[in-house]
């Protein structure tokens, strides 16, 4: 039966399952086309004849109220998701205080039953095997789980991709860099938590803020080290926020 919607995916090797060299995982082709409130406001205005700016203002106000709801320790649910506040980390004893160096304020996001049901209308078409070129395929903020380009200063990001391992962390020409809107580069000096060909976990410098590009520079390849540094730039514009 034909589906109302469709996701196109490329398959790439699943390096996490070392006991099976043939299995693959999927990359959704359209996931980089991030939509924002302005895009949604334009669509609503086109359908209803409402003023786009008025619609955008309402959407932004809604975001602000939802944010305040979470900041006040309340859960929020709409027809798509339920968001609940959560604090992670381990307390040494029942009398220990909150320590921001150990504990993290975050939120859990769960799809509603209605949204899970709506996903049944999505067909998935496999386009074939993704070519094995070096790339950054996804950046995830470990503090919030966000994959929309929002990352938290002073916290870790998870960089997924292919051939992104930093060949030599001591080489200042290699590493993970955050390039701000003025072109200033902020290199991650802290030891990488994970440094593998398909995943790097790096700490965002605390002094970085605003719009940035996430850049990986490395001499790593599947064979001998590259003679020159290869630069990989994440396609999605990122924004660093404070904790």
mmCIF file of C-alpha atoms in Angstrom:
data_model
loop_
_atom_site.group_PDB
_atom_site.id
_atom_site.type_symbol
_atom_site.label_atom_id
_atom_site.label_comp_id
_atom_site.label_asym_id
_atom_site.label_seq_id
_atom_site.Cartn_x
_atom_site.Cartn_y
_atom_site.Cartn_z
ATOM 1 C CA UNK A 1 0.000 0.000 0.000
ATOM 2 C CA UNK A 2 1.353 3.439 -0.977
ATOM 3 C CA UNK A 3 2.286 5.717 1.908
ATOM 4 C CA UNK A 4 1.218 9.346 2.200
ATOM 5 C CA UNK A 5 4.749 10.499 3.079
ATOM 6 C CA UNK A 6 8.214 9.209 2.305
ATOM 7 C CA UNK A 7 11.682 9.296 3.819
ATOM 8 C CA UNK A 8 14.669 8.536 1.602
ATOM 9 C CA UNK A 9 17.604 6.878 3.335
ATOM 10 C CA UNK A 10 21.142 5.855 2.530
ATOM 11 C CA UNK A 11 22.655 2.882 4.315
ATOM 12 C CA UNK A 12 26.131 2.918 5.831
ATOM 13 C CA UNK A 13 28.135 0.314 7.771
ATOM 14 C CA UNK A 14 27.285 -0.118 11.434
ATOM 15 C CA UNK A 15 30.715 -0.043 13.076
ATOM 16 C CA UNK A 16 29.263 -0.554 16.556
ATOM 17 C CA UNK A 17 28.485 -4.226 15.931
ATOM 18 C CA UNK A 18 31.919 -5.774 15.618
ATOM 19 C CA UNK A 19 30.459 -9.291 15.443
ATOM 20 C CA UNK A 20 28.622 -8.545 12.176
ATOM 21 C CA UNK A 21 30.559 -6.835 9.386
ATOM 22 C CA UNK A 22 27.610 -6.676 6.989
ATOM 23 C CA UNK A 23 24.866 -4.897 8.914
ATOM 24 C CA UNK A 24 24.027 -1.264 8.207
ATOM 25 C CA UNK A 25 22.262 1.737 9.698
ATOM 26 C CA UNK A 26 20.288 4.401 7.854
ATOM 27 C CA UNK A 27 20.875 8.104 7.298
ATOM 28 C CA UNK A 28 17.716 10.008 6.385
ATOM 29 C CA UNK A 29 18.517 12.140 3.348
ATOM 30 C CA UNK A 30 16.296 15.076 4.320
ATOM 31 C CA UNK A 31 17.242 15.445 7.990
ATOM 32 C CA UNK A 32 19.483 18.473 7.367
ATOM 33 C CA UNK A 33 16.559 20.550 6.071
ATOM 34 C CA UNK A 34 15.712 21.983 9.470
ATOM 35 C CA UNK A 35 12.499 23.986 9.673
ATOM 36 C CA UNK A 36 12.077 26.894 12.076
ATOM 37 C CA UNK A 37 9.138 28.905 13.401
ATOM 38 C CA UNK A 38 9.441 31.340 10.499
ATOM 39 C CA UNK A 39 8.991 28.494 8.024
ATOM 40 C CA UNK A 40 5.970 27.116 9.886
ATOM 41 C CA UNK A 41 4.454 30.607 10.192
ATOM 42 C CA UNK A 42 4.761 31.095 6.426
ATOM 43 C CA UNK A 43 2.951 27.810 5.777
ATOM 44 C CA UNK A 44 0.151 28.614 8.227
ATOM 45 C CA UNK A 45 -0.252 32.100 6.753
ATOM 46 C CA UNK A 46 -0.440 30.704 3.222
ATOM 47 C CA UNK A 47 -3.159 28.243 4.247
ATOM 48 C CA UNK A 48 -5.255 30.542 6.426
ATOM 49 C CA UNK A 49 -4.646 34.031 5.072
ATOM 50 C CA UNK A 50 -3.394 35.228 8.463
ATOM 51 C CA UNK A 51 -0.581 37.719 8.758
ATOM 52 C CA UNK A 52 2.733 35.819 8.772
ATOM 53 C CA UNK A 53 4.355 38.066 11.367
ATOM 54 C CA UNK A 54 1.378 37.673 13.698
ATOM 55 C CA UNK A 55 1.538 33.908 13.373
ATOM 56 C CA UNK A 56 5.295 33.928 13.966
ATOM 57 C CA UNK A 57 4.830 36.088 17.068
ATOM 58 C CA UNK A 58 2.291 33.597 18.454
ATOM 59 C CA UNK A 59 4.616 30.667 17.792
ATOM 60 C CA UNK A 60 7.514 32.423 19.485
ATOM 61 C CA UNK A 61 5.333 33.297 22.477
ATOM 62 C CA UNK A 62 4.277 29.668 22.713
ATOM 63 C CA UNK A 63 7.923 28.573 22.754
ATOM 64 C CA UNK A 64 8.627 31.031 25.553
ATOM 65 C CA UNK A 65 5.727 29.754 27.653
ATOM 66 C CA UNK A 66 6.686 26.108 27.078
ATOM 67 C CA UNK A 67 10.261 26.934 28.087
ATOM 68 C CA UNK A 68 9.039 28.660 31.263
ATOM 69 C CA UNK A 69 6.847 25.668 32.018
ATOM 70 C CA UNK A 70 9.896 23.382 31.953
ATOM 71 C CA UNK A 71 12.017 25.865 33.908
ATOM 72 C CA UNK A 72 9.338 25.824 36.620
ATOM 73 C CA UNK A 73 9.686 22.041 36.874
ATOM 74 C CA UNK A 74 6.458 21.190 35.053
ATOM 75 C CA UNK A 75 5.997 18.698 32.240
ATOM 76 C CA UNK A 76 4.479 19.811 28.952
ATOM 77 C CA UNK A 77 2.618 17.823 26.324
ATOM 78 C CA UNK A 78 0.991 18.677 23.020
ATOM 79 C CA UNK A 79 -0.224 16.433 20.202
ATOM 80 C CA UNK A 80 3.328 15.557 19.142
ATOM 81 C CA UNK A 81 5.622 15.269 22.151
ATOM 82 C CA UNK A 82 5.790 15.230 25.924
ATOM 83 C CA UNK A 83 8.721 17.037 27.578
ATOM 84 C CA UNK A 84 9.656 16.381 31.186
ATOM 85 C CA UNK A 85 12.403 18.002 33.280
ATOM 86 C CA UNK A 86 15.154 15.726 34.506
ATOM 87 C CA UNK A 87 18.395 15.992 36.451
ATOM 88 C CA UNK A 88 21.080 13.424 35.657
ATOM 89 C CA UNK A 89 24.144 12.337 37.593
ATOM 90 C CA UNK A 90 24.932 10.471 40.794
ATOM 91 C CA UNK A 91 24.733 11.872 44.338
ATOM 92 C CA UNK A 92 27.346 10.474 46.723
ATOM 93 C CA UNK A 93 24.849 10.454 49.602
ATOM 94 C CA UNK A 94 21.265 11.496 50.259
ATOM 95 C CA UNK A 95 22.572 14.684 51.879
ATOM 96 C CA UNK A 96 24.762 15.750 48.960
ATOM 97 C CA UNK A 97 23.965 19.032 47.219
ATOM 98 C CA UNK A 98 23.536 19.632 43.503
ATOM 99 C CA UNK A 99 26.926 19.991 41.818
ATOM 100 C CA UNK A 100 26.866 21.418 38.265
ATOM 101 C CA UNK A 101 30.220 19.774 37.584
ATOM 102 C CA UNK A 102 28.627 16.356 38.113
ATOM 103 C CA UNK A 103 24.895 16.807 37.620
ATOM 104 C CA UNK A 104 23.089 18.057 34.528
ATOM 105 C CA UNK A 105 19.762 19.769 34.094
ATOM 106 C CA UNK A 106 18.104 18.374 31.002
ATOM 107 C CA UNK A 107 14.747 17.232 29.654
ATOM 108 C CA UNK A 108 13.288 14.009 28.306
ATOM 109 C CA UNK A 109 11.350 14.190 25.043
ATOM 110 C CA UNK A 110 8.905 11.376 24.239
ATOM 111 C CA UNK A 111 6.703 11.038 21.170
ATOM 112 C CA UNK A 112 2.981 10.945 21.884
ATOM 113 C CA UNK A 113 0.835 8.021 20.851
ATOM 114 C CA UNK A 114 -0.784 10.238 18.203
ATOM 115 C CA UNK A 115 2.579 11.093 16.646
ATOM 116 C CA UNK A 116 3.782 7.484 16.761
ATOM 117 C CA UNK A 117 0.621 6.523 14.931
ATOM 118 C CA UNK A 118 1.174 9.256 12.340
ATOM 119 C CA UNK A 119 4.607 7.805 11.543
ATOM 120 C CA UNK A 120 2.857 4.745 10.141
ATOM 121 C CA UNK A 121 1.981 6.926 7.133
ATOM 122 C CA UNK A 122 5.680 7.314 6.271
ATOM 123 C CA UNK A 123 7.183 5.044 3.659
ATOM 124 C CA UNK A 124 10.940 4.442 3.707
ATOM 125 C CA UNK A 125 12.840 4.128 0.426
ATOM 126 C CA UNK A 126 16.400 2.842 0.507
ATOM 127 C CA UNK A 127 18.527 4.676 -2.055
ATOM 128 C CA UNK A 128 21.514 2.396 -1.677
ATOM 129 C CA UNK A 129 24.822 2.412 0.132
ATOM 130 C CA UNK A 130 26.253 5.726 1.182
ATOM 131 C CA UNK A 131 29.639 6.384 -0.307
ATOM 132 C CA UNK A 132 32.500 6.085 2.147
ATOM 133 C CA UNK A 133 33.840 9.608 1.923
ATOM 134 C CA UNK A 134 34.843 11.516 5.034
ATOM 135 C CA UNK A 135 31.998 13.598 6.479
ATOM 136 C CA UNK A 136 30.266 14.916 9.578
ATOM 137 C CA UNK A 137 26.751 13.500 9.383
ATOM 138 C CA UNK A 138 25.250 14.613 12.696
ATOM 139 C CA UNK A 139 26.045 16.706 15.777
ATOM 140 C CA UNK A 140 24.120 15.971 18.978
ATOM 141 C CA UNK A 141 24.161 18.103 22.130
ATOM 142 C CA UNK A 142 24.724 15.620 24.959
ATOM 143 C CA UNK A 143 23.200 17.982 27.534
ATOM 144 C CA UNK A 144 19.836 18.276 25.780
ATOM 145 C CA UNK A 145 19.808 15.607 23.099
ATOM 146 C CA UNK A 146 19.175 18.318 20.492
ATOM 147 C CA UNK A 147 20.213 17.633 16.893
ATOM 148 C CA UNK A 148 18.974 20.931 15.439
ATOM 149 C CA UNK A 149 22.310 22.727 15.744
ATOM 150 C CA UNK A 150 21.779 23.961 19.300
ATOM 151 C CA UNK A 151 24.792 23.101 21.477
ATOM 152 C CA UNK A 152 25.645 23.922 25.089
ATOM 153 C CA UNK A 153 28.793 25.799 26.129
ATOM 154 C CA UNK A 154 30.930 23.859 28.580
ATOM 155 C CA UNK A 155 29.265 20.562 27.754
ATOM 156 C CA UNK A 156 29.911 17.701 25.333
ATOM 157 C CA UNK A 157 28.720 17.275 21.783
ATOM 158 C CA UNK A 158 28.590 13.947 19.970
ATOM 159 C CA UNK A 159 29.890 14.178 16.416
ATOM 160 C CA UNK A 160 28.885 11.259 14.177
ATOM 161 C CA UNK A 161 30.290 10.723 10.719
ATOM 162 C CA UNK A 162 32.914 8.823 8.790
ATOM 163 C CA UNK A 163 36.715 9.139 8.960
ATOM 164 C CA UNK A 164 36.451 11.867 11.602
ATOM 165 C CA UNK A 165 38.910 10.435 14.130
ATOM 166 C CA UNK A 166 41.602 12.920 15.138
ATOM 167 C CA UNK A 167 44.842 11.254 14.086
ATOM 168 C CA UNK A 168 46.996 13.150 16.586
ATOM 169 C CA UNK A 169 45.327 15.128 19.386
ATOM 170 C CA UNK A 170 48.658 16.737 20.297
ATOM 171 C CA UNK A 171 48.894 18.327 16.846
ATOM 172 C CA UNK A 172 47.276 21.761 17.156
ATOM 173 C CA UNK A 173 46.506 21.753 13.429
ATOM 174 C CA UNK A 174 44.168 18.828 14.055
ATOM 175 C CA UNK A 175 41.143 18.594 16.327
ATOM 176 C CA UNK A 176 37.603 19.877 16.764
ATOM 177 C CA UNK A 177 37.130 23.586 16.153
ATOM 178 C CA UNK A 178 34.275 26.044 16.639
ATOM 179 C CA UNK A 179 34.475 28.951 14.194
ATOM 180 C CA UNK A 180 32.375 31.947 15.263
ATOM 181 C CA UNK A 181 30.702 34.563 13.071
ATOM 182 C CA UNK A 182 33.836 36.744 13.218
ATOM 183 C CA UNK A 183 35.977 33.915 11.894
ATOM 184 C CA UNK A 184 37.711 33.333 15.241
ATOM 185 C CA UNK A 185 38.544 29.688 15.833
ATOM 186 C CA UNK A 186 38.118 27.991 19.197
ATOM 187 C CA UNK A 187 39.954 24.660 19.340
ATOM 188 C CA UNK A 188 38.935 21.984 21.830
ATOM 189 C CA UNK A 189 41.978 21.640 24.089
ATOM 190 C CA UNK A 190 40.431 19.134 26.500
ATOM 191 C CA UNK A 191 41.144 15.472 25.757
ATOM 192 C CA UNK A 192 38.422 14.007 23.562
ATOM 193 C CA UNK A 193 36.072 11.732 25.496
ATOM 194 C CA UNK A 194 35.645 9.503 22.439
ATOM 195 C CA UNK A 195 37.880 9.575 19.371
ATOM 196 C CA UNK A 196 36.828 6.953 16.830
ATOM 197 C CA UNK A 197 36.539 6.899 13.020
ATOM 198 C CA UNK A 198 32.750 7.200 13.187
ATOM 199 C CA UNK A 199 32.272 9.195 16.393
ATOM 200 C CA UNK A 200 34.040 11.940 18.309
ATOM 201 C CA UNK A 201 32.818 13.374 21.614
ATOM 202 C CA UNK A 202 34.251 16.808 22.379
ATOM 203 C CA UNK A 203 33.743 19.423 25.097
ATOM 204 C CA UNK A 204 32.458 22.785 23.807
ATOM 205 C CA UNK A 205 34.753 25.536 25.170
ATOM 206 C CA UNK A 206 33.011 27.600 27.848
ATOM 207 C CA UNK A 207 33.959 30.892 26.182
ATOM 208 C CA UNK A 208 32.202 30.133 22.876
ATOM 209 C CA UNK A 209 28.799 31.671 22.211
ATOM 210 C CA UNK A 210 26.445 32.517 19.364
ATOM 211 C CA UNK A 211 26.493 31.230 15.799
ATOM 212 C CA UNK A 212 29.352 28.845 14.989
ATOM 213 C CA UNK A 213 30.489 26.306 12.462
ATOM 214 C CA UNK A 214 31.613 22.919 13.755
ATOM 215 C CA UNK A 215 34.828 21.872 12.028
ATOM 216 C CA UNK A 216 36.921 18.699 12.301
ATOM 217 C CA UNK A 217 40.492 18.748 11.012
ATOM 218 C CA UNK A 218 42.406 15.501 10.884
ATOM 219 C CA UNK A 219 44.974 13.467 8.995
ATOM 220 C CA UNK A 220 43.085 10.257 9.692
ATOM 221 C CA UNK A 221 42.144 7.859 6.921
ATOM 222 C CA UNK A 222 41.626 4.119 6.706
ATOM 223 C CA UNK A 223 45.232 3.542 5.700
ATOM 224 C CA UNK A 224 48.379 5.507 6.468
ATOM 225 C CA UNK A 225 47.947 9.016 7.850
ATOM 226 C CA UNK A 226 47.257 11.730 5.306
ATOM 227 C CA UNK A 227 50.124 14.008 4.380
ATOM 228 C CA UNK A 228 47.940 17.107 4.710
ATOM 229 C CA UNK A 229 45.180 17.937 7.156
ATOM 230 C CA UNK A 230 41.672 17.280 5.865
ATOM 231 C CA UNK A 231 38.949 19.725 6.946
ATOM 232 C CA UNK A 232 35.353 18.598 7.467
ATOM 233 C CA UNK A 233 32.661 21.234 8.053
ATOM 234 C CA UNK A 234 29.239 20.328 9.440
ATOM 235 C CA UNK A 235 26.511 21.398 7.007
ATOM 236 C CA UNK A 236 24.115 22.618 9.702
ATOM 237 C CA UNK A 237 24.704 26.091 11.214
ATOM 238 C CA UNK A 238 25.069 25.713 14.973
ATOM 239 C CA UNK A 239 24.327 28.026 17.889
ATOM 240 C CA UNK A 240 26.071 27.812 21.246
ATOM 241 C CA UNK A 241 23.915 28.556 24.288
ATOM 242 C CA UNK A 242 24.829 28.862 27.966
ATOM 243 C CA UNK A 243 23.835 26.240 30.547
#
